[in-house]
Amino acid sequence: MAKGASKSRAEDFVEFLNASPTPFHAVQSAKSRLDGAGFKQIKERDPWTSALQPGGKYYLTRNASTIVAFAIGDAWKPGNPVGMVGAHTDSPCLRIKPVSKRSGDGFLQIAVETYGGGMWHTWFDRDLGVAGRVMVKGKDGVMEQKLVRISRPICRIPNLAVHFGGSVPFEFNKEAQLFPIAGLVSAELNRTGKTAEDTKKAEAEAEKSASFQPLQTPTQRHHPYLIDLIAGEAGVAAEDVLDFELVLYDTQPAAIGGLNNEFVFSARLDNLGMTYCAVEGIIQSLSSPSALKNDSTIRLIACFDHEEIGSTSAQGADSSMLPHIVRRLSCLPSSTSPGSSASDKSYDKVSTSEDNSTAYEETLAKSFLVSADMAHSVNPNYSGKYEPSHRPEMNAGTVIKINANVRYATNSPGIVLLHECAKRAKPAAYQAPGSKSKDEGAGVPLQLFVVKNDSPCGSTIGPMLSAKLGARTIDVGNPQLAMHSIRETCGSYDVEHGVNLFDSFFEHYGELEDKVIVD
């Protein structure tokens, strides 16, 4: 890949992926980037009316696994539009069970639970670390969370050798044969200097002498050495670990690959790919000091947890979180006093309601949501699975996803609007081989995708949020291969395409909003 912004964007994306093994870490990574861009953290529990100002940049989190960030235009008035990009932070994975201690045939094992619709056969014979959130005892009786990450591989799910009849095609029981091995009983006994009998006796005495606890302690429910490692990562004593939400992840880092460095190989591309583009898109749209000067809109990104399991949680897209945030934003006062006039045209799009009682409904009617979730690239080994005229290619631009049964929320007015944003977007600093050069026109490319009539179709947060908000919505995503595998592939140039597309959407939505006329 040639040197330039495109290489930097792809490499930066790889850094984001490697820093984000869980939704908690992805939100932490996003926070770090937003902090660096001058965003200020706020809380849902606090009043906003007096704290938020036109021209300000803010973000908030829920459950530390969902993040919403927004920037308020200087020309904002109640009832004006909100331009939104929605994504999700979670990916299919294996989560450690509440009681995970297992052993058999001399092995120490860790019981796990499947999260989402993963391609679980790809998790066999991979080097697996542990990461997530730990609740610990703090000072003065405070119970606080710590993010932890055991970066070295401590787990592995072994395949059955073909000599013993390993299945072809590969079949296994997710409950009995998806438990990773984490060590040998003999090695653990050597480490502690105890025999198996000594260990059982010590555990029995500890349980007998311990004071009453409604639940077993973490060291009773999990292998004690696992708790020691987690405590060490959290910087606390083992007895201060109260509970945790930990998952297994592939310790092999993300990397740029391919003969011409045209690919990104990584776990969790679905959907950290679009989370990254959303975060960097809003930051890039605000890079100019005057970006918000004449903007009458609010630019907003929302990266939710739990999309892979239906979004029905307090921090999921099917919750009341985004509607409540938009309601609070829709009523924010402008920077001008009532009755004052302004010569700038951007002030013309204001609520006609004097008491702002319908500002929320007015805002939603004028707003637009780009639902951003990774899309499918054509797989050359299975090309018959794809509709012949809708085969997205890598590094050929972000994909607009369409489904007649509204598994995606895209419609023609949304396509027209996004097409205008794409034409106005900054071209990639470096084009993929075979694509247009910068001199042949500005903008970023787009592609169209529908599934075959005899094929099932996935869905996104787009339909649920469009129904919940009543806002115009389109579903898009960068193309990738092997979605839901432990190791996925996307185009390294498409990263910049996605960022520049969202940058243009935020920059130009205010001027385009009332030019796509339907009702």
Short mmCIF file of C-alpha atoms in Angstrom, two decimals:
data_model
loop_
_atom_site.label_atom_id
_atom_site.label_comp_id
_atom_site.label_asym_id
_atom_site.label_seq_id
_atom_site.Cartn_x
_atom_site.Cartn_y
_atom_site.Cartn_z
CA MET A 1 0.00 0.00 0.00
CA ALA A 2 1.32 3.44 -0.88
CA LYS A 3 2.19 5.80 1.88
CA GLY A 4 -0.39 8.42 2.77
CA ALA A 5 -3.58 9.00 4.71
CA SER A 6 -5.16 5.77 3.48
CA LYS A 7 -2.37 3.66 4.93
CA SER A 8 -2.55 5.61 8.17
CA ARG A 9 -6.33 5.09 8.34
CA ALA A 10 -6.05 1.32 7.86
CA GLU A 11 -3.23 1.04 10.37
CA ASP A 12 -5.17 3.17 12.84
CA PHE A 13 -8.15 0.86 12.40
CA VAL A 14 -5.93 -2.14 13.19
CA GLU A 15 -4.81 -0.41 16.39
CA PHE A 16 -8.45 0.16 17.33
CA LEU A 17 -9.26 -3.50 16.74
CA ASN A 18 -6.31 -4.72 18.80
CA ALA A 19 -7.28 -2.42 21.68
CA SER A 20 -10.90 -3.62 21.70
CA PRO A 21 -11.31 -7.33 22.56
CA THR A 22 -14.72 -6.71 24.24
CA PRO A 23 -17.52 -4.11 24.00
CA PHE A 24 -16.21 -2.60 27.25
CA HIS A 25 -12.79 -2.11 25.70
CA ALA A 26 -14.30 -0.83 22.44
CA VAL A 27 -16.15 1.88 24.37
CA GLN A 28 -12.97 2.71 26.25
CA SER A 29 -11.14 3.01 22.90
CA ALA A 30 -13.88 5.27 21.55
CA LYS A 31 -13.79 7.42 24.68
CA SER A 32 -10.04 7.90 24.33
CA ARG A 33 -10.45 9.10 20.75
CA LEU A 34 -13.35 11.40 21.60
CA ASP A 35 -11.44 12.85 24.56
CA GLY A 36 -8.56 13.62 22.23
CA ALA A 37 -10.95 15.41 19.87
CA GLY A 38 -12.25 17.70 22.63
CA PHE A 39 -15.47 15.90 23.54
CA LYS A 40 -16.67 16.22 27.14
CA GLN A 41 -18.18 13.32 29.07
CA ILE A 42 -21.65 13.85 30.54
CA LYS A 43 -24.01 11.62 32.55
CA GLU A 44 -27.55 10.54 31.78
CA ARG A 45 -28.50 11.12 35.42
CA ASP A 46 -27.57 14.81 35.29
CA PRO A 47 -29.67 17.69 33.87
CA TRP A 48 -28.56 18.77 30.40
CA THR A 49 -30.47 21.94 29.59
CA SER A 50 -28.04 24.32 31.25
CA ALA A 51 -24.93 22.17 30.78
CA LEU A 52 -25.04 21.62 27.00
CA GLN A 53 -24.31 24.54 24.71
CA PRO A 54 -24.46 25.09 20.94
CA GLY A 55 -20.99 24.50 19.59
CA GLY A 56 -20.27 21.89 22.28
CA LYS A 57 -19.13 18.28 21.84
CA TYR A 58 -20.25 15.62 24.34
CA TYR A 59 -20.48 11.87 24.94
CA LEU A 60 -22.08 9.51 27.45
CA THR A 61 -21.98 5.78 28.14
CA ARG A 62 -24.40 3.23 29.49
CA ASN A 63 -23.21 0.03 31.15
CA ALA A 64 -19.72 0.97 29.88
CA SER A 65 -20.56 -1.04 26.74
CA THR A 66 -22.71 1.47 24.80
CA ILE A 67 -21.55 4.96 23.86
CA VAL A 68 -23.37 7.94 22.35
CA ALA A 69 -21.52 11.06 21.20
CA PHE A 70 -22.86 14.25 19.66
CA ALA A 71 -21.88 17.76 18.59
CA ILE A 72 -24.36 20.65 18.68
CA GLY A 73 -24.28 23.13 15.81
CA ASP A 74 -23.87 26.81 16.69
CA ALA A 75 -27.11 27.54 14.82
CA TRP A 76 -29.09 24.83 16.62
CA LYS A 77 -32.66 25.58 17.68
CA PRO A 78 -35.30 23.34 19.29
CA GLY A 79 -36.98 21.07 16.76
CA ASN A 80 -34.07 21.08 14.32
CA PRO A 81 -32.68 17.87 12.71
CA VAL A 82 -30.31 15.32 14.20
CA GLY A 83 -28.03 13.47 11.78
CA MET A 84 -27.33 10.05 13.32
CA VAL A 85 -25.03 7.11 12.61
CA GLY A 86 -25.79 3.95 14.59
CA ALA A 87 -23.53 0.92 15.01
CA HIS A 88 -22.85 -1.81 17.58
CA THR A 89 -19.90 -2.75 19.74
CA ASP A 90 -20.51 -6.47 20.33
CA SER A 91 -19.50 -9.55 18.35
CA PRO A 92 -20.20 -13.29 18.73
CA CYS A 93 -17.94 -14.79 21.38
CA LEU A 94 -17.62 -17.34 24.16
CA ARG A 95 -18.42 -16.01 27.64
CA ILE A 96 -17.20 -17.62 30.84
CA LYS A 97 -20.07 -19.19 32.77
CA PRO A 98 -20.98 -17.99 36.31
CA VAL A 99 -19.63 -21.31 37.64
CA SER A 100 -16.83 -22.22 35.26
CA LYS A 101 -14.60 -24.59 37.23
CA ARG A 102 -14.32 -27.87 35.33
CA SER A 103 -11.77 -30.69 35.30
CA GLY A 104 -11.51 -34.08 33.68
CA ASP A 105 -8.91 -36.60 32.60
CA GLY A 106 -6.17 -34.54 34.20
CA PHE A 107 -7.13 -31.25 32.50
CA LEU A 108 -8.34 -28.00 33.97
CA GLN A 109 -11.19 -26.65 31.85
CA ILE A 110 -13.29 -23.49 31.79
CA ALA A 111 -17.01 -23.70 31.07
CA VAL A 112 -18.23 -21.15 28.54
CA GLU A 113 -21.55 -19.99 27.11
CA THR A 114 -22.10 -19.06 23.47
CA TYR A 115 -22.96 -15.41 22.82
CA GLY A 116 -24.66 -14.63 19.52
CA GLY A 117 -24.62 -16.64 16.31
CA GLY A 118 -20.94 -17.38 16.00
CA MET A 119 -19.32 -19.78 13.57
CA TRP A 120 -18.16 -21.83 16.53
CA HIS A 121 -16.15 -24.38 14.56
CA THR A 122 -13.68 -21.57 13.82
CA TRP A 123 -12.91 -21.27 17.54
CA PHE A 124 -11.24 -24.67 17.70
CA ASP A 125 -7.44 -24.75 17.89
CA ARG A 126 -7.11 -20.99 18.38
CA ASP A 127 -5.00 -19.25 21.03
CA LEU A 128 -7.55 -17.73 23.41
CA GLY A 129 -7.06 -15.00 26.00
CA VAL A 130 -9.55 -13.60 28.51
CA ALA A 131 -10.89 -10.06 28.69
CA GLY A 132 -13.84 -8.10 30.05
CA ARG A 133 -15.16 -6.33 33.12
CA VAL A 134 -14.48 -7.20 36.77
CA MET A 135 -16.37 -5.82 39.75
CA VAL A 136 -14.05 -5.30 42.72
CA LYS A 137 -14.08 -3.93 46.25
CA GLY A 138 -12.93 -0.34 46.33
CA LYS A 139 -12.28 2.08 49.13
CA ASP A 140 -14.96 3.04 51.66
CA GLY A 141 -17.28 0.22 50.63
CA VAL A 142 -17.48 1.30 47.00
CA MET A 143 -17.85 -1.48 44.44
CA GLU A 144 -16.30 -0.45 41.13
CA GLN A 145 -15.56 -1.92 37.73
CA LYS A 146 -12.14 -2.59 36.27
CA LEU A 147 -11.39 -3.58 32.70
CA VAL A 148 -9.02 -6.52 32.43
CA ARG A 149 -7.24 -8.32 29.65
CA ILE A 150 -5.09 -11.42 29.90
CA SER A 151 -3.21 -11.03 26.64
CA ARG A 152 -1.36 -14.32 26.63
CA PRO A 153 -3.20 -17.45 25.43
CA ILE A 154 -4.42 -19.38 28.46
CA CYS A 155 -7.18 -21.39 26.77
CA ARG A 156 -7.63 -23.60 23.74
CA ILE A 157 -10.47 -25.75 22.39
CA PRO A 158 -8.81 -28.84 20.91
CA ASN A 159 -10.12 -30.62 17.84
CA LEU A 160 -10.56 -34.38 17.82
CA ALA A 161 -7.82 -35.92 15.67
CA VAL A 162 -8.96 -37.39 12.38
CA HIS A 163 -7.47 -40.72 13.50
CA PHE A 164 -10.26 -40.98 16.09
CA GLY A 165 -13.00 -40.16 13.63
CA GLY A 166 -12.96 -36.37 13.70
CA SER A 167 -16.17 -35.37 11.94
CA VAL A 168 -16.23 -34.46 8.25
CA PRO A 169 -18.29 -32.32 7.89
CA PHE A 170 -17.32 -30.96 11.26
CA GLU A 171 -19.99 -31.51 13.92
CA PHE A 172 -19.83 -31.07 17.68
CA ASN A 173 -21.98 -30.51 20.74
CA LYS A 174 -21.81 -26.91 21.92
CA GLU A 175 -22.37 -27.86 25.55
CA ALA A 176 -20.08 -30.86 25.88
CA GLN A 177 -17.32 -30.23 23.33
CA LEU A 178 -16.84 -26.46 23.29
CA PHE A 179 -15.13 -26.18 26.70
CA PRO A 180 -11.55 -24.96 26.38
CA ILE A 181 -8.66 -26.52 28.22
CA ALA A 182 -6.77 -24.07 30.43
CA GLY A 183 -4.10 -26.24 31.99
CA LEU A 184 -3.21 -29.54 33.61
CA VAL A 185 -4.21 -30.56 37.12
CA SER A 186 -0.65 -31.79 37.71
CA ALA A 187 0.87 -28.46 36.71
CA GLU A 188 -1.45 -26.59 39.05
CA LEU A 189 -0.56 -28.93 41.91
CA ASN A 190 3.13 -28.38 41.20
CA ARG A 191 2.61 -24.61 41.20
CA THR A 192 0.89 -24.64 44.58
CA GLY A 193 3.11 -27.36 46.07
CA LYS A 194 0.08 -29.35 47.20
CA THR A 195 -1.34 -32.75 46.46
CA ALA A 196 -4.86 -33.27 45.19
CA GLU A 197 -5.87 -34.48 48.66
CA ASP A 198 -4.34 -31.38 50.29
CA THR A 199 -6.29 -29.16 47.93
CA LYS A 200 -9.61 -30.87 48.63
CA LYS A 201 -9.00 -30.74 52.37
CA ALA A 202 -8.08 -27.03 52.28
CA GLU A 203 -11.18 -26.20 50.24
CA ALA A 204 -13.42 -28.11 52.65
CA GLU A 205 -11.90 -26.38 55.69
CA ALA A 206 -12.19 -22.95 54.08
CA GLU A 207 -15.83 -23.55 53.22
CA LYS A 208 -16.58 -24.78 56.73
CA SER A 209 -14.92 -21.83 58.49
CA ALA A 210 -16.18 -19.12 56.13
CA SER A 211 -18.99 -16.80 57.20
CA PHE A 212 -22.32 -17.09 55.45
CA GLN A 213 -22.40 -15.79 51.87
CA PRO A 214 -25.54 -15.82 49.69
CA LEU A 215 -23.36 -16.90 46.76
CA GLN A 216 -20.21 -18.93 46.57
CA THR A 217 -17.09 -16.80 46.26
CA PRO A 218 -15.39 -16.37 42.86
CA THR A 219 -12.55 -18.66 43.96
CA GLN A 220 -15.11 -21.37 44.75
CA ARG A 221 -16.92 -20.96 41.42
CA HIS A 222 -13.84 -20.62 39.22
CA HIS A 223 -10.31 -21.99 39.19
CA PRO A 224 -8.46 -20.04 41.92
CA TYR A 225 -5.46 -19.34 39.69
CA LEU A 226 -7.77 -17.79 37.07
CA ILE A 227 -9.03 -15.42 39.77
CA ASP A 228 -5.41 -14.65 40.74
CA LEU A 229 -4.60 -13.73 37.15
CA ILE A 230 -7.73 -11.57 36.83
CA ALA A 231 -7.02 -9.83 40.13
CA GLY A 232 -3.46 -9.12 39.01
CA GLU A 233 -4.72 -7.52 35.80
CA ALA A 234 -7.22 -5.44 37.80
CA GLY A 235 -4.57 -4.38 40.31
CA VAL A 236 -6.44 -5.77 43.33
CA ALA A 237 -6.15 -8.72 45.71
CA ALA A 238 -7.89 -11.94 44.72
CA GLU A 239 -10.29 -11.64 47.67
CA ASP A 240 -11.41 -8.24 46.35
CA VAL A 241 -12.78 -9.74 43.13
CA LEU A 242 -16.57 -9.81 43.50
CA ASP A 243 -17.83 -10.88 40.09
CA PHE A 244 -17.06 -10.47 36.42
CA GLU A 245 -18.26 -10.55 32.81
CA LEU A 246 -15.37 -12.12 30.92
CA VAL A 247 -15.13 -13.56 27.43
CA LEU A 248 -12.57 -15.48 25.46
CA TYR A 249 -10.93 -13.79 22.48
CA ASP A 250 -8.36 -14.67 19.85
CA THR A 251 -4.97 -13.38 20.92
CA GLN A 252 -3.67 -13.25 17.33
CA PRO A 253 -3.63 -9.51 16.58
CA ALA A 254 -5.40 -7.84 13.69
CA ALA A 255 -3.15 -7.23 10.70
CA ILE A 256 -3.05 -5.70 7.24
CA GLY A 257 -2.50 -8.46 4.68
CA GLY A 258 -2.85 -9.59 1.09
CA LEU A 259 -0.31 -9.39 -1.73
CA ASN A 260 -0.80 -5.62 -1.96
CA ASN A 261 -1.88 -4.99 1.62
CA GLU A 262 -5.45 -4.72 0.40
CA PHE A 263 -7.04 -6.66 3.28
CA VAL A 264 -7.51 -6.39 7.03
CA PHE A 265 -7.51 -9.75 8.81
CA SER A 266 -9.01 -9.65 12.28
CA ALA A 267 -11.57 -10.81 14.77
CA ARG A 268 -14.65 -8.66 15.49
CA LEU A 269 -14.78 -6.78 12.17
CA ASP A 270 -18.53 -7.22 12.59
CA ASN A 271 -19.11 -4.69 13.91
CA LEU A 272 -16.05 -2.82 15.13
CA GLY A 273 -15.49 -1.92 11.49
CA MET A 274 -18.48 0.41 11.44
CA THR A 275 -18.04 1.48 15.07
CA TYR A 276 -14.60 2.76 14.10
CA CYS A 277 -15.96 4.53 11.00
CA ALA A 278 -18.71 6.18 13.07
CA VAL A 279 -16.32 7.43 15.75
CA GLU A 280 -13.71 8.64 13.29
CA GLY A 281 -16.36 10.01 10.93
CA ILE A 282 -17.81 12.40 13.50
CA ILE A 283 -14.34 13.38 14.71
CA GLN A 284 -13.16 14.08 11.14
CA SER A 285 -16.30 16.12 10.43
CA LEU A 286 -15.35 18.40 13.32
CA SER A 287 -11.65 18.77 12.47
CA SER A 288 -12.10 22.35 11.28
CA PRO A 289 -12.48 24.93 14.10
CA SER A 290 -15.43 26.43 12.17
CA ALA A 291 -17.17 23.08 11.50
CA LEU A 292 -20.14 23.90 13.73
CA LYS A 293 -20.26 27.63 13.05
CA ASN A 294 -23.28 27.70 10.72
CA ASP A 295 -24.58 24.21 11.44
CA SER A 296 -28.23 24.07 12.50
CA THR A 297 -28.15 20.31 13.23
CA ILE A 298 -26.84 17.96 15.89
CA ARG A 299 -24.31 15.36 14.70
CA LEU A 300 -24.71 12.11 16.67
CA ILE A 301 -23.26 8.60 16.78
CA ALA A 302 -24.68 5.74 18.85
CA CYS A 303 -22.71 2.49 19.24
CA PHE A 304 -24.88 -0.06 21.06
CA ASP A 305 -24.17 -3.31 22.85
CA HIS A 306 -26.15 -6.57 22.39
CA GLU A 307 -27.04 -6.29 18.69
CA GLU A 308 -25.87 -9.84 18.12
CA ILE A 309 -28.48 -11.19 20.56
CA GLY A 310 -31.46 -9.06 19.58
CA SER A 311 -30.73 -5.64 21.15
CA THR A 312 -33.34 -6.14 23.89
CA SER A 313 -31.43 -4.80 26.87
CA ALA A 314 -31.09 -1.48 28.65
CA GLN A 315 -27.98 -0.75 26.59
CA GLY A 316 -29.29 -2.24 23.34
CA ALA A 317 -30.70 -0.41 20.34
CA ASP A 318 -34.20 -1.71 21.07
CA SER A 319 -34.22 0.11 24.42
CA SER A 320 -35.51 3.60 25.12
CA MET A 321 -31.97 4.98 25.26
CA LEU A 322 -31.72 6.72 21.88
CA PRO A 323 -35.33 8.03 21.87
CA HIS A 324 -34.77 9.52 25.33
CA ILE A 325 -31.48 11.12 24.30
CA VAL A 326 -33.01 12.62 21.15
CA ARG A 327 -35.97 13.89 23.19
CA ARG A 328 -33.63 15.68 25.59
CA LEU A 329 -31.58 17.13 22.75
CA SER A 330 -34.60 18.27 20.74
CA CYS A 331 -35.55 20.74 23.46
CA LEU A 332 -32.11 22.24 24.03
CA PRO A 333 -32.25 26.03 23.76
CA SER A 334 -30.46 27.85 20.98
CA SER A 335 -27.69 30.35 21.50
CA THR A 336 -29.97 33.21 20.42
CA SER A 337 -32.57 34.80 22.66
CA PRO A 338 -36.29 34.49 21.84
CA GLY A 339 -37.38 36.96 19.18
CA SER A 340 -33.88 37.69 17.91
CA SER A 341 -33.18 37.49 14.22
CA ALA A 342 -30.29 36.00 12.32
CA SER A 343 -29.21 36.59 8.77
CA ASP A 344 -27.72 33.13 8.25
CA LYS A 345 -30.07 30.79 6.37
CA SER A 346 -29.34 27.96 8.80
CA TYR A 347 -31.41 29.75 11.42
CA ASP A 348 -34.52 29.49 9.24
CA LYS A 349 -35.12 25.80 10.04
CA VAL A 350 -36.52 26.25 13.53
CA SER A 351 -39.43 24.97 15.51
CA THR A 352 -42.59 27.02 15.06
CA SER A 353 -43.76 25.87 18.47
CA GLU A 354 -43.30 28.68 20.99
CA ASP A 355 -43.28 26.40 24.03
CA ASN A 356 -41.31 23.60 22.32
CA SER A 357 -44.05 21.12 23.22
CA THR A 358 -43.68 19.43 19.83
CA ALA A 359 -39.93 19.94 19.40
CA TYR A 360 -39.26 16.20 19.79
CA GLU A 361 -41.70 15.22 17.07
CA GLU A 362 -40.42 17.98 14.79
CA THR A 363 -36.83 16.86 15.32
CA LEU A 364 -37.62 13.24 14.49
CA ALA A 365 -39.52 14.21 11.35
CA LYS A 366 -36.45 16.09 10.12
CA SER A 367 -33.80 13.63 11.32
CA PHE A 368 -32.02 10.78 9.55
CA LEU A 369 -30.35 7.60 10.82
CA VAL A 370 -27.57 5.76 9.02
CA SER A 371 -27.63 2.24 10.46
CA ALA A 372 -24.05 1.04 9.99
CA ASP A 373 -23.37 -2.70 10.24
CA MET A 374 -20.82 -4.63 8.20
CA ALA A 375 -22.04 -6.07 4.89
CA HIS A 376 -21.21 -9.18 2.89
CA SER A 377 -18.56 -9.17 0.19
CA VAL A 378 -18.92 -11.71 -2.59
CA ASN A 379 -17.01 -14.89 -1.72
CA PRO A 380 -15.32 -16.21 -4.89
CA ASN A 381 -15.53 -19.81 -3.67
CA TYR A 382 -19.31 -19.58 -3.21
CA SER A 383 -20.33 -17.05 -5.87
CA GLY A 384 -23.56 -18.96 -6.56
CA LYS A 385 -24.84 -17.90 -3.14
CA TYR A 386 -25.06 -14.26 -4.27
CA GLU A 387 -27.63 -12.49 -6.44
CA PRO A 388 -25.84 -12.04 -9.78
CA SER A 389 -26.30 -8.26 -10.02
CA HIS A 390 -25.62 -7.55 -6.35
CA ARG A 391 -22.19 -8.88 -5.49
CA PRO A 392 -20.34 -6.29 -3.39
CA GLU A 393 -16.59 -6.18 -3.84
CA MET A 394 -13.96 -5.25 -1.29
CA ASN A 395 -12.34 -1.82 -1.59
CA ALA A 396 -15.13 -0.70 -3.94
CA GLY A 397 -16.99 1.35 -1.36
CA THR A 398 -19.58 1.13 1.39
CA VAL A 399 -22.60 -1.10 0.66
CA ILE A 400 -26.22 0.06 0.79
CA LYS A 401 -28.25 -2.91 2.05
CA ILE A 402 -31.80 -3.37 0.70
CA ASN A 403 -34.53 -5.87 1.53
CA ALA A 404 -38.15 -5.79 0.34
CA ASN A 405 -39.30 -7.36 3.61
CA VAL A 406 -37.63 -4.57 5.62
CA ARG A 407 -34.97 -6.70 7.20
CA TYR A 408 -33.03 -3.56 6.29
CA ALA A 409 -34.67 -0.14 6.63
CA THR A 410 -33.39 1.28 3.33
CA ASN A 411 -35.76 3.01 0.90
CA SER A 412 -35.26 5.09 -2.25
CA PRO A 413 -35.35 8.55 -0.57
CA GLY A 414 -32.59 7.39 1.74
CA ILE A 415 -30.54 6.07 -1.17
CA VAL A 416 -30.88 9.39 -2.97
CA LEU A 417 -29.79 11.34 0.12
CA LEU A 418 -26.78 9.14 0.85
CA HIS A 419 -25.80 9.27 -2.82
CA GLU A 420 -25.61 13.07 -2.52
CA CYS A 421 -23.47 12.75 0.61
CA ALA A 422 -21.15 10.30 -1.17
CA LYS A 423 -20.71 12.70 -4.11
CA ARG A 424 -19.70 15.47 -1.71
CA ALA A 425 -17.34 13.28 0.33
CA LYS A 426 -13.57 13.63 0.37
CA PRO A 427 -12.00 11.07 -1.98
CA ALA A 428 -9.69 8.49 -0.50
CA ALA A 429 -6.12 9.73 -0.22
CA TYR A 430 -4.99 6.55 -1.93
CA GLN A 431 -7.22 4.54 -4.26
CA ALA A 432 -7.33 0.77 -4.44
CA PRO A 433 -5.76 -0.73 -7.58
CA GLY A 434 -8.21 -0.62 -10.48
CA SER A 435 -10.42 2.10 -8.98
CA LYS A 436 -10.83 5.71 -10.09
CA SER A 437 -7.98 8.05 -9.38
CA LYS A 438 -8.43 11.22 -7.38
CA ASP A 439 -8.23 13.26 -10.59
CA GLU A 440 -11.31 11.56 -12.08
CA GLY A 441 -13.70 13.09 -9.57
CA ALA A 442 -14.25 13.60 -5.87
CA GLY A 443 -16.47 11.52 -3.65
CA VAL A 444 -16.52 7.95 -2.39
CA PRO A 445 -18.07 4.94 -4.17
CA LEU A 446 -21.19 3.11 -3.03
CA GLN A 447 -22.49 -0.39 -3.79
CA LEU A 448 -25.94 -2.03 -3.65
CA PHE A 449 -26.80 -5.39 -2.07
CA VAL A 450 -29.85 -7.64 -1.85
CA VAL A 451 -29.95 -11.33 -0.99
CA LYS A 452 -31.29 -13.97 -3.36
CA ASN A 453 -34.98 -14.82 -2.98
CA ASP A 454 -34.08 -18.33 -1.86
CA SER A 455 -31.60 -17.12 0.77
CA PRO A 456 -32.21 -15.99 4.37
CA CYS A 457 -31.44 -12.37 5.20
CA GLY A 458 -29.89 -10.99 8.35
CA SER A 459 -31.05 -7.79 9.99
CA THR A 460 -29.66 -4.81 11.86
CA ILE A 461 -30.60 -2.12 14.35
CA GLY A 462 -32.00 -0.11 11.43
CA PRO A 463 -35.56 -1.50 11.27
CA MET A 464 -36.09 -1.45 15.03
CA LEU A 465 -34.81 2.11 15.46
CA SER A 466 -36.70 3.42 12.44
CA ALA A 467 -39.90 1.98 13.90
CA LYS A 468 -39.13 3.28 17.38
CA LEU A 469 -38.10 6.78 16.29
CA GLY A 470 -40.10 7.28 13.12
CA ALA A 471 -36.99 8.84 11.60
CA ARG A 472 -35.86 8.20 8.05
CA THR A 473 -33.29 5.39 8.01
CA ILE A 474 -30.86 3.64 5.66
CA ASP A 475 -28.79 0.49 6.26
CA VAL A 476 -25.17 0.44 5.11
CA GLY A 477 -21.91 -1.35 5.87
CA ASN A 478 -18.45 -2.05 4.53
CA PRO A 479 -18.11 -5.44 2.79
CA GLN A 480 -16.38 -8.33 4.52
CA LEU A 481 -15.89 -12.09 4.29
CA ALA A 482 -16.52 -14.81 6.90
CA MET A 483 -18.92 -12.76 9.02
CA HIS A 484 -19.21 -14.22 12.56
CA SER A 485 -16.04 -16.26 12.19
CA ILE A 486 -13.34 -15.86 14.84
CA ARG A 487 -11.20 -14.47 11.99
CA GLU A 488 -12.79 -12.20 9.39
CA THR A 489 -11.56 -10.23 6.35
CA CYS A 490 -12.40 -6.77 5.02
CA GLY A 491 -10.84 -4.30 2.57
CA SER A 492 -8.20 -1.95 3.94
CA TYR A 493 -9.25 0.88 1.58
CA ASP A 494 -12.92 0.64 2.55
CA VAL A 495 -12.05 1.87 6.03
CA GLU A 496 -11.31 5.31 4.64
CA HIS A 497 -14.33 5.14 2.34
CA GLY A 498 -16.58 4.61 5.37
CA VAL A 499 -15.00 7.36 7.46
CA ASN A 500 -15.21 9.88 4.62
CA LEU A 501 -18.82 8.92 3.85
CA PHE A 502 -19.92 9.56 7.44
CA ASP A 503 -17.85 12.74 7.58
CA SER A 504 -19.74 14.02 4.53
CA PHE A 505 -23.10 12.95 5.95
CA PHE A 506 -22.52 14.95 9.11
CA GLU A 507 -21.20 17.96 7.21
CA HIS A 508 -23.89 18.15 4.54
CA TYR A 509 -27.04 16.68 6.08
CA GLY A 510 -28.31 20.09 7.21
CA GLU A 511 -28.33 21.42 3.66
CA LEU A 512 -29.74 18.21 2.13
CA GLU A 513 -32.41 17.43 4.71
CA ASP A 514 -35.27 19.37 3.12
CA LYS A 515 -34.21 18.76 -0.48
CA VAL A 516 -35.40 15.13 -0.59
CA ILE A 517 -39.14 15.70 -0.76
CA VAL A 518 -41.59 12.85 -0.14
CA ASP A 519 -44.43 14.00 2.17
#
